[in-house]
CSV table of C-alpha atoms in Angstrom, one decimal:
chain,number,residue,atom,x,y,z
A,1,MET,CA,0.0,0.0,0.0
A,2,GLY,CA,1.4,3.4,-0.9
A,3,SER,CA,2.1,6.1,1.6
A,4,LEU,CA,-0.6,8.5,2.8
A,5,LYS,CA,-0.3,11.7,0.8
A,6,ARG,CA,-0.3,14.9,2.8
A,7,PRO,CA,-1.5,18.1,1.3
A,8,ARG,CA,1.4,20.3,0.1
A,9,VAL,CA,2.0,23.2,2.4
A,10,LYS,CA,2.1,26.5,0.5
A,11,ILE,CA,5.2,28.5,1.1
A,12,GLU,CA,5.6,32.1,0.0
A,13,VAL,CA,8.7,32.7,-2.0
A,14,GLU,CA,9.8,36.1,-3.2
A,15,ILE,CA,11.7,36.0,-6.5
A,16,GLU,CA,13.9,39.1,-6.9
A,17,THR,CA,14.8,40.2,-10.4
A,18,VAL,CA,18.1,41.9,-11.0
A,19,SER,CA,18.4,44.2,-13.9
A,20,LYS,CA,21.2,43.3,-16.4
A,21,TYR,CA,21.5,46.9,-17.6
A,22,PHE,CA,21.5,49.0,-14.4
A,23,LYS,CA,23.9,48.6,-11.5
A,24,GLN,CA,22.3,48.4,-8.1
A,25,GLU,CA,23.2,51.0,-5.6
A,26,GLN,CA,25.5,49.7,-3.0
A,27,LYS,CA,24.2,49.7,0.6
A,28,ASP,CA,25.8,50.2,3.9
A,29,GLY,CA,28.9,51.7,2.3
A,30,LEU,CA,30.2,48.2,1.6
A,31,VAL,CA,32.5,47.7,-1.4
A,32,LYS,CA,31.8,44.9,-3.8
A,33,ARG,CA,34.5,42.5,-5.0
A,34,GLU,CA,34.4,39.1,-6.8
A,35,ASN,CA,35.1,35.5,-5.7
A,36,GLU,CA,36.4,32.7,-7.9
A,37,HIS,CA,33.1,32.5,-9.7
A,38,GLY,CA,33.0,36.2,-10.6
A,39,LEU,CA,30.2,36.7,-8.1
A,40,GLY,CA,30.1,39.8,-5.9
A,41,ILE,CA,31.1,39.4,-2.3
A,42,GLN,CA,31.3,42.0,0.4
A,43,ASP,CA,34.3,43.8,1.8
A,44,VAL,CA,34.0,44.8,5.4
A,45,ASP,CA,35.7,47.3,7.6
A,46,ILE,CA,37.7,45.0,9.8
A,47,ASP,CA,39.2,47.7,11.9
A,48,SER,CA,35.7,49.0,12.8
A,49,ILE,CA,34.6,45.4,13.7
A,50,LYS,CA,37.6,45.0,16.0
A,51,ARG,CA,36.7,48.1,17.9
A,52,MET,CA,33.1,46.9,18.5
A,53,GLY,CA,31.9,45.9,22.0
A,54,ALA,CA,30.1,42.7,22.5
A,55,ARG,CA,26.5,44.0,22.1
A,56,GLU,CA,27.3,45.9,18.9
A,57,TYR,CA,29.5,43.1,17.5
A,58,PHE,CA,27.0,40.3,17.9
A,59,LYS,CA,24.2,42.4,16.5
A,60,TYR,CA,26.3,43.2,13.5
A,61,ILE,CA,27.3,39.6,12.9
A,62,ASN,CA,23.8,38.3,13.3
A,63,ARG,CA,22.5,40.8,10.8
A,64,PHE,CA,24.4,39.0,8.1
A,65,THR,CA,24.4,35.5,9.5
A,66,LYS,CA,21.0,35.1,10.9
A,67,ASP,CA,20.4,31.6,12.5
A,68,ASP,CA,16.7,32.0,13.4
A,69,ILE,CA,14.8,31.7,10.2
A,70,SER,CA,11.3,31.2,11.7
A,71,GLY,CA,9.0,33.8,10.2
A,72,GLU,CA,11.6,34.8,7.6
A,73,LYS,CA,10.3,34.9,4.0
A,74,LEU,CA,12.5,32.9,1.5
A,75,LYS,CA,13.9,35.4,-1.0
A,76,ILE,CA,15.4,34.0,-4.1
A,77,GLU,CA,17.2,36.1,-6.8
A,78,ASP,CA,16.0,35.2,-10.3
A,79,ASN,CA,18.5,32.8,-11.8
A,80,PRO,CA,17.9,30.4,-14.8
A,81,ASN,CA,20.6,28.1,-13.5
A,82,ILE,CA,18.8,27.2,-10.3
A,83,PRO,CA,17.7,23.5,-10.5
A,84,ALA,CA,14.0,23.1,-11.1
A,85,ASN,CA,13.5,21.2,-7.8
A,86,PHE,CA,15.4,23.6,-5.6
A,87,ILE,CA,12.7,26.0,-4.6
A,88,PRO,CA,10.0,23.2,-4.1
A,89,ILE,CA,12.4,21.2,-1.9
A,90,TYR,CA,14.3,23.9,-0.1
A,91,SER,CA,11.3,26.0,0.8
A,92,GLN,CA,9.7,22.9,2.5
A,93,VAL,CA,13.0,21.8,4.2
A,94,ARG,CA,13.4,25.4,5.5
A,95,LEU,CA,9.9,25.2,7.0
A,96,MET,CA,10.6,21.9,8.6
A,97,ARG,CA,13.9,23.2,9.9
A,98,SER,CA,12.1,26.1,11.6
A,99,LEU,CA,10.0,23.5,13.5
A,100,ILE,CA,12.7,21.2,14.9
A,101,LYS,CA,15.4,21.6,17.5
A,102,THR,CA,18.8,20.2,16.5
A,103,PRO,CA,22.3,19.8,18.0
A,104,VAL,CA,23.7,22.5,15.6
A,105,ASP,CA,21.3,25.1,17.1
A,106,SER,CA,22.9,25.0,20.5
A,107,VAL,CA,26.2,23.2,20.3
A,108,GLY,CA,27.1,23.7,16.6
A,109,CYS,CA,30.4,25.5,16.1
A,110,ALA,CA,28.8,29.0,15.7
A,111,MET,CA,26.7,28.7,18.9
A,112,LEU,CA,29.1,26.6,21.0
A,113,PRO,CA,31.3,29.5,22.4
A,114,ILE,CA,28.1,31.3,23.5
A,115,THR,CA,26.6,28.2,25.0
A,116,ILE,CA,29.8,27.1,26.8
A,117,ASN,CA,30.6,30.6,28.1
A,118,SER,CA,27.1,30.8,29.6
A,119,THR,CA,27.6,27.6,31.6
A,120,PHE,CA,30.6,29.4,33.2
A,121,GLY,CA,28.6,32.5,34.0
A,122,ILE,CA,29.9,34.6,31.0
A,123,GLU,CA,26.9,35.8,29.1
A,124,GLN,CA,27.1,36.9,25.5
A,125,GLU,CA,27.1,40.6,26.2
A,126,LYS,CA,30.1,40.1,28.5
A,127,MET,CA,32.1,38.1,26.0
A,128,LYS,CA,35.0,39.7,24.3
A,129,PRO,CA,34.5,39.5,20.6
A,130,LYS,CA,38.1,38.5,20.1
A,131,ASN,CA,37.6,35.5,22.5
A,132,TYR,CA,34.4,34.5,20.6
A,133,ARG,CA,36.3,34.5,17.3
A,134,LEU,CA,39.1,32.4,18.8
A,135,GLN,CA,36.7,29.9,20.5
A,136,LEU,CA,34.8,29.6,17.2
A,137,LEU,CA,38.0,28.7,15.4
A,138,ILE,CA,38.9,26.2,18.1
A,139,SER,CA,35.5,24.6,18.0
A,140,LEU,CA,35.7,24.3,14.2
A,141,MET,CA,39.2,22.7,14.4
A,142,LEU,CA,37.9,20.1,16.9
A,143,SER,CA,34.7,19.4,14.9
A,144,SER,CA,36.2,17.4,12.1
A,145,GLN,CA,34.7,13.9,12.1
A,146,THR,CA,33.2,14.6,15.4
A,147,LYS,CA,29.5,15.0,16.4
A,148,ASP,CA,28.5,18.4,17.8
A,149,GLU,CA,27.6,17.0,21.2
A,150,THR,CA,31.1,15.4,21.5
A,151,ASN,CA,32.7,18.6,20.4
A,152,ALA,CA,30.8,20.5,23.1
A,153,LYS,CA,32.1,18.1,25.8
A,154,ALA,CA,35.7,18.8,24.6
A,155,MET,CA,35.2,22.5,24.5
A,156,HIS,CA,33.6,22.5,28.0
A,157,ASN,CA,36.6,20.5,29.4
A,158,LEU,CA,39.1,22.9,27.8
A,159,MET,CA,37.2,26.0,29.0
A,160,GLU,CA,37.2,24.5,32.6
A,161,TYR,CA,40.9,23.8,32.4
A,162,CYS,CA,41.7,27.3,31.2
A,163,ILE,CA,39.7,28.8,34.0
A,164,GLU,CA,40.6,26.5,36.9
A,165,GLU,CA,44.1,25.3,36.1
A,166,LEU,CA,45.5,28.1,34.1
A,167,GLY,CA,43.8,30.8,36.0
A,168,ASP,CA,42.3,32.7,33.1
A,169,PRO,CA,38.8,34.0,34.1
A,170,GLU,CA,37.9,34.4,30.4
A,171,GLY,CA,38.5,30.7,29.7
A,172,ILE,CA,39.8,29.9,26.3
A,173,THR,CA,41.9,32.8,25.2
A,174,LEU,CA,45.0,33.1,23.1
A,175,ASP,CA,47.2,33.6,26.2
A,176,ALA,CA,45.7,30.5,27.8
A,177,LEU,CA,46.3,28.4,24.7
A,178,LEU,CA,49.9,29.6,24.4
A,179,LYS,CA,50.5,28.7,28.1
A,180,CYS,CA,48.7,25.3,27.9
A,181,ASP,CA,51.0,22.3,27.6
A,182,GLU,CA,50.2,20.2,24.5
A,183,LYS,CA,49.9,17.0,26.5
A,184,ASN,CA,47.4,18.6,28.8
A,185,LEU,CA,45.5,20.1,25.9
A,186,ASP,CA,45.4,16.7,24.3
A,187,ASN,CA,44.0,15.2,27.5
A,188,GLU,CA,41.2,17.9,27.7
A,189,ILE,CA,40.0,17.3,24.2
A,190,HIS,CA,40.5,13.5,24.1
A,191,SER,CA,36.7,12.9,23.4
A,192,VAL,CA,37.0,14.2,19.8
A,193,GLY,CA,38.4,12.2,16.9
A,194,PHE,CA,42.1,12.5,16.2
A,195,HIS,CA,42.5,14.5,19.4
A,196,THR,CA,46.3,14.2,19.5
A,197,ARG,CA,46.7,15.6,16.0
A,198,LYS,CA,44.2,18.3,16.7
A,199,ALA,CA,46.1,19.3,19.9
A,200,SER,CA,49.2,19.8,17.9
A,201,TYR,CA,47.3,21.8,15.3
A,202,ILE,CA,45.8,24.1,17.9
A,203,LYS,CA,49.2,24.8,19.5
A,204,LYS,CA,50.8,25.6,16.2
A,205,ALA,CA,47.8,27.7,15.2
A,206,ALA,CA,48.0,29.7,18.4
A,207,VAL,CA,51.6,30.7,17.7
A,208,MET,CA,50.7,31.7,14.2
A,209,LEU,CA,47.8,33.8,15.4
A,210,ARG,CA,50.2,35.6,17.8
A,211,ASP,CA,53.0,36.1,15.3
A,212,GLN,CA,51.2,36.5,12.0
A,213,PHE,CA,47.7,37.8,12.7
A,214,ASP,CA,48.1,40.3,15.5
A,215,GLY,CA,46.6,38.0,18.1
A,216,ASP,CA,43.3,37.6,16.4
A,217,VAL,CA,41.9,35.2,13.8
A,218,PRO,CA,42.6,35.7,10.1
A,219,THR,CA,40.3,38.0,8.0
A,220,THR,CA,40.6,36.1,4.7
A,221,ILE,CA,40.0,32.6,3.5
A,222,GLU,CA,43.7,32.4,2.6
A,223,GLY,CA,44.6,33.3,6.1
A,224,PHE,CA,42.3,30.7,7.7
A,225,ILE,CA,43.4,27.8,5.5
A,226,SER,CA,47.1,28.7,6.2
A,227,LEU,CA,46.4,27.4,9.7
A,228,PRO,CA,47.2,23.7,10.3
A,229,GLY,CA,44.0,21.6,10.4
A,230,VAL,CA,41.8,24.3,8.8
A,231,GLY,CA,40.2,23.6,5.5
A,232,PRO,CA,37.8,25.6,3.3
A,233,LYS,CA,34.6,24.5,5.1
A,234,MET,CA,36.0,25.6,8.5
A,235,GLY,CA,37.5,28.7,6.9
A,236,TYR,CA,34.3,30.0,5.2
A,237,LEU,CA,32.2,29.3,8.3
A,238,ALA,CA,34.8,31.1,10.5
A,239,LEU,CA,34.8,34.1,8.1
A,240,GLN,CA,31.0,34.3,8.2
A,241,LYS,CA,30.6,34.3,12.0
A,242,SER,CA,33.8,36.1,12.8
A,243,TRP,CA,33.7,39.0,10.4
A,244,ALA,CA,30.3,38.7,8.6
A,245,LYS,CA,32.2,38.0,5.4
A,246,ILE,CA,30.1,35.7,3.2
A,247,ASP,CA,32.8,34.8,0.8
A,248,GLY,CA,31.9,31.2,0.3
A,249,ILE,CA,29.5,28.3,1.4
A,250,GLY,CA,30.5,26.1,4.3
A,251,VAL,CA,29.9,22.6,2.9
A,252,ASP,CA,30.1,19.8,5.5
A,253,VAL,CA,29.1,16.1,5.1
A,254,HIS,CA,25.4,16.9,5.5
A,255,VAL,CA,25.3,19.7,2.9
A,256,ASP,CA,27.4,17.5,0.6
A,257,ARG,CA,25.2,14.5,1.0
A,258,LEU,CA,21.9,16.2,0.6
A,259,ALA,CA,22.9,18.4,-2.3
A,260,LYS,CA,24.0,15.2,-4.2
A,261,MET,CA,20.8,13.3,-3.2
A,262,TRP,CA,18.6,16.1,-4.5
A,263,GLY,CA,20.6,16.5,-7.7
A,264,TRP,CA,21.6,20.1,-7.0
A,265,VAL,CA,25.2,19.2,-7.9
A,266,ASP,CA,26.6,16.5,-10.2
A,267,SER,CA,27.6,13.6,-7.9
A,268,LYS,CA,29.9,12.2,-10.6
A,269,LEU,CA,31.9,15.4,-10.7
A,270,CYS,CA,31.7,16.4,-7.0
A,271,LYS,CA,33.9,13.8,-5.3
A,272,THR,CA,34.5,16.0,-2.3
A,273,PRO,CA,32.7,18.6,-0.2
A,274,GLU,CA,35.0,21.2,-1.8
A,275,HIS,CA,33.9,20.2,-5.3
A,276,THR,CA,30.3,20.5,-4.1
A,277,ARG,CA,31.0,24.0,-2.7
A,278,LYS,CA,32.3,25.2,-6.0
A,279,GLN,CA,29.4,23.8,-8.0
A,280,LEU,CA,26.8,25.2,-5.5
A,281,GLU,CA,28.4,28.6,-5.7
A,282,THR,CA,27.8,28.8,-9.4
A,283,TRP,CA,24.0,29.0,-9.0
A,284,LEU,CA,22.9,29.2,-5.4
A,285,PRO,CA,21.6,32.7,-4.6
A,286,LYS,CA,24.1,34.7,-2.5
A,287,SER,CA,21.5,35.4,0.1
A,288,LEU,CA,21.5,31.7,1.0
A,289,TRP,CA,25.3,31.1,1.2
A,290,TYR,CA,25.3,31.3,5.0
A,291,GLU,CA,21.8,30.0,5.7
A,292,ILE,CA,22.0,26.8,3.7
A,293,ASN,CA,24.6,25.3,6.1
A,294,PRO,CA,22.6,25.4,9.4
A,295,VAL,CA,19.4,24.6,7.5
A,296,LEU,CA,20.7,21.4,5.9
A,297,VAL,CA,23.0,20.4,8.8
A,298,GLY,CA,20.1,20.5,11.3
A,299,PHE,CA,17.8,18.7,8.8
A,300,GLY,CA,20.4,16.1,8.2
A,301,GLN,CA,21.0,15.6,11.9
A,302,VAL,CA,17.4,15.0,13.0
A,303,LEU,CA,15.2,14.0,10.1
A,304,CYS,CA,17.2,13.0,7.0
A,305,MET,CA,20.1,11.0,8.4
A,306,PRO,CA,22.3,8.8,6.3
A,307,ARG,CA,20.6,5.9,8.0
A,308,GLY,CA,17.2,5.8,9.7
A,309,LYS,CA,15.6,8.6,7.7
A,310,LYS,CA,12.2,9.8,8.9
A,311,CYS,CA,10.6,10.1,5.5
A,312,ASN,CA,7.2,9.6,7.0
A,313,LEU,CA,7.5,13.0,8.7
A,314,CYS,CA,9.0,14.8,5.7
A,315,LEU,CA,7.1,17.4,3.7
A,316,VAL,CA,9.0,16.6,0.5
A,317,LYS,CA,8.7,12.8,0.5
A,318,ASP,CA,6.5,13.0,-2.7
A,319,ILE,CA,9.1,14.8,-4.7
A,320,CYS,CA,12.4,13.7,-3.0
A,321,PRO,CA,14.6,11.4,-5.2
A,322,GLY,CA,16.1,9.9,-2.1
A,323,VAL,CA,12.9,8.9,-0.3
A,324,ASP,CA,13.0,5.6,1.5
A,325,LYS,CA,10.1,3.9,-0.3
A,326,LYS,CA,10.5,0.7,1.8
A,327,LEU,CA,9.9,2.8,4.9
A,328,LEU,CA,6.8,4.3,3.5
A,329,LYS,CA,5.4,0.9,2.5
A,330,ARG,CA,5.8,-0.4,6.0
A,331,ILE,CA,3.9,2.6,7.4
A,332,LYS,CA,0.3,2.5,6.1
A,333,GLU,CA,-0.6,5.7,8.0
A,334,THR,CA,1.8,8.4,8.8
A,335,GLN,CA,2.7,7.7,12.4
A,336,LEU,CA,2.3,10.9,14.4
A,337,ASP,CA,1.5,9.5,17.8
A,338,ASP,CA,5.1,8.4,18.8
A,339,ASP,CA,6.9,10.5,21.4
A,340,PRO,CA,9.2,12.6,19.1
A,341,VAL,CA,11.6,13.4,22.0
A,342,LYS,CA,11.9,9.9,23.2
A,343,ASP,CA,12.1,8.4,19.7
A,344,SER,CA,14.7,10.9,18.5
A,345,ILE,CA,18.3,10.1,19.2
A,346,ARG,CA,19.3,13.7,18.4
A,347,GLY,CA,17.1,16.8,18.6
A,348,ASP,CA,13.4,17.4,19.1
A,349,TYR,CA,10.8,17.4,16.3
A,350,SER,CA,7.7,17.6,18.5
A,351,GLU,CA,6.7,21.0,17.0
A,352,LEU,CA,6.9,19.5,13.6
A,353,VAL,CA,4.7,16.6,14.7
A,354,SER,CA,2.1,19.0,16.0
A,355,PHE,CA,2.2,20.9,12.7
A,356,LEU,CA,1.7,17.7,10.8
A,357,LYS,CA,-1.2,16.7,13.0
A,358,GLU,CA,-2.9,20.0,12.4
A,359,GLN,CA,-2.4,19.6,8.7
A,360,LYS,CA,-3.9,16.2,8.8
A,361,LYS,CA,-6.9,17.5,10.8
A,362,GLN,CA,-7.5,20.3,8.3
A,363,SER,CA,-7.2,17.8,5.4
A,364,LYS,CA,-10.0,15.6,6.9
A,365,GLU,CA,-12.2,18.6,7.5
A,366,GLU,CA,-12.0,19.8,3.8
């Protein structure tokens, strides 16, 4: 028996047309330059950002790298190269993403410094932006082949060590990392994969930040990938959340896997996440270059995992080329009565279940 079809949820999408003949006026005094694909990217006033206090800094960063998309209209620049199924799939995934809680929302690399500092009594408005940027970089360096929850444990241990053993009240700072013995550092981060190698990378990177980058994180992708253990994915995410520079897409395993599954990139040509990044950047609207990472990562963590997909709860199961048809055959009716928190290994999709129940109720009444 086939799966129960759910009425398609209408999503409002705004298509923005850009004139080929008239240049748009630049906003905010930001100068435009081009990336490797000839697409415009923003220059930012780094010196001004470095002078910002915590409140002003985080407000500025969040303006360009907004994580909370609930209630935000999806705006797409008109582009004939966008795959035909992109808007139908992404708009629905975006809706589902706004209805679920995922590890990346609280202990993903961008949020982890804020979450960890809060547990030690250092609220966001009291954090030094320079410390946030450094801790973001360290969390990214630790994250390779490591789940967000495991990464959070390592960052918590390192933060505690820096405060209690090294006597730094601000926790993970450049001074603390330079002072920290590599063996002790390795011990504090032992929960992550390849911890010994990463401890060595962090120590070497700390010296480079002191000697080559004026005690702060780099301001260019070239600077970031010059650090040991830092690749393009980490570099672009660090640029986005450190300086609000949206110079490229952060493509991790989830973004890579889902983009290939939905046919947004050529899986035969895209052998690595870096290949996927370059192909996505040829057509993905610039306005989505930051957003697509947390949207797809969270979706991939909780609903569309490599194994154990929850296709019965997915709004795009009727048009998704990667749908688990065997799962839908086993489920005669969409099961919405299970405890979504108890049933979920990671995250919480109870709000999505409530949404689906309401949709089902409305469908029966019509």
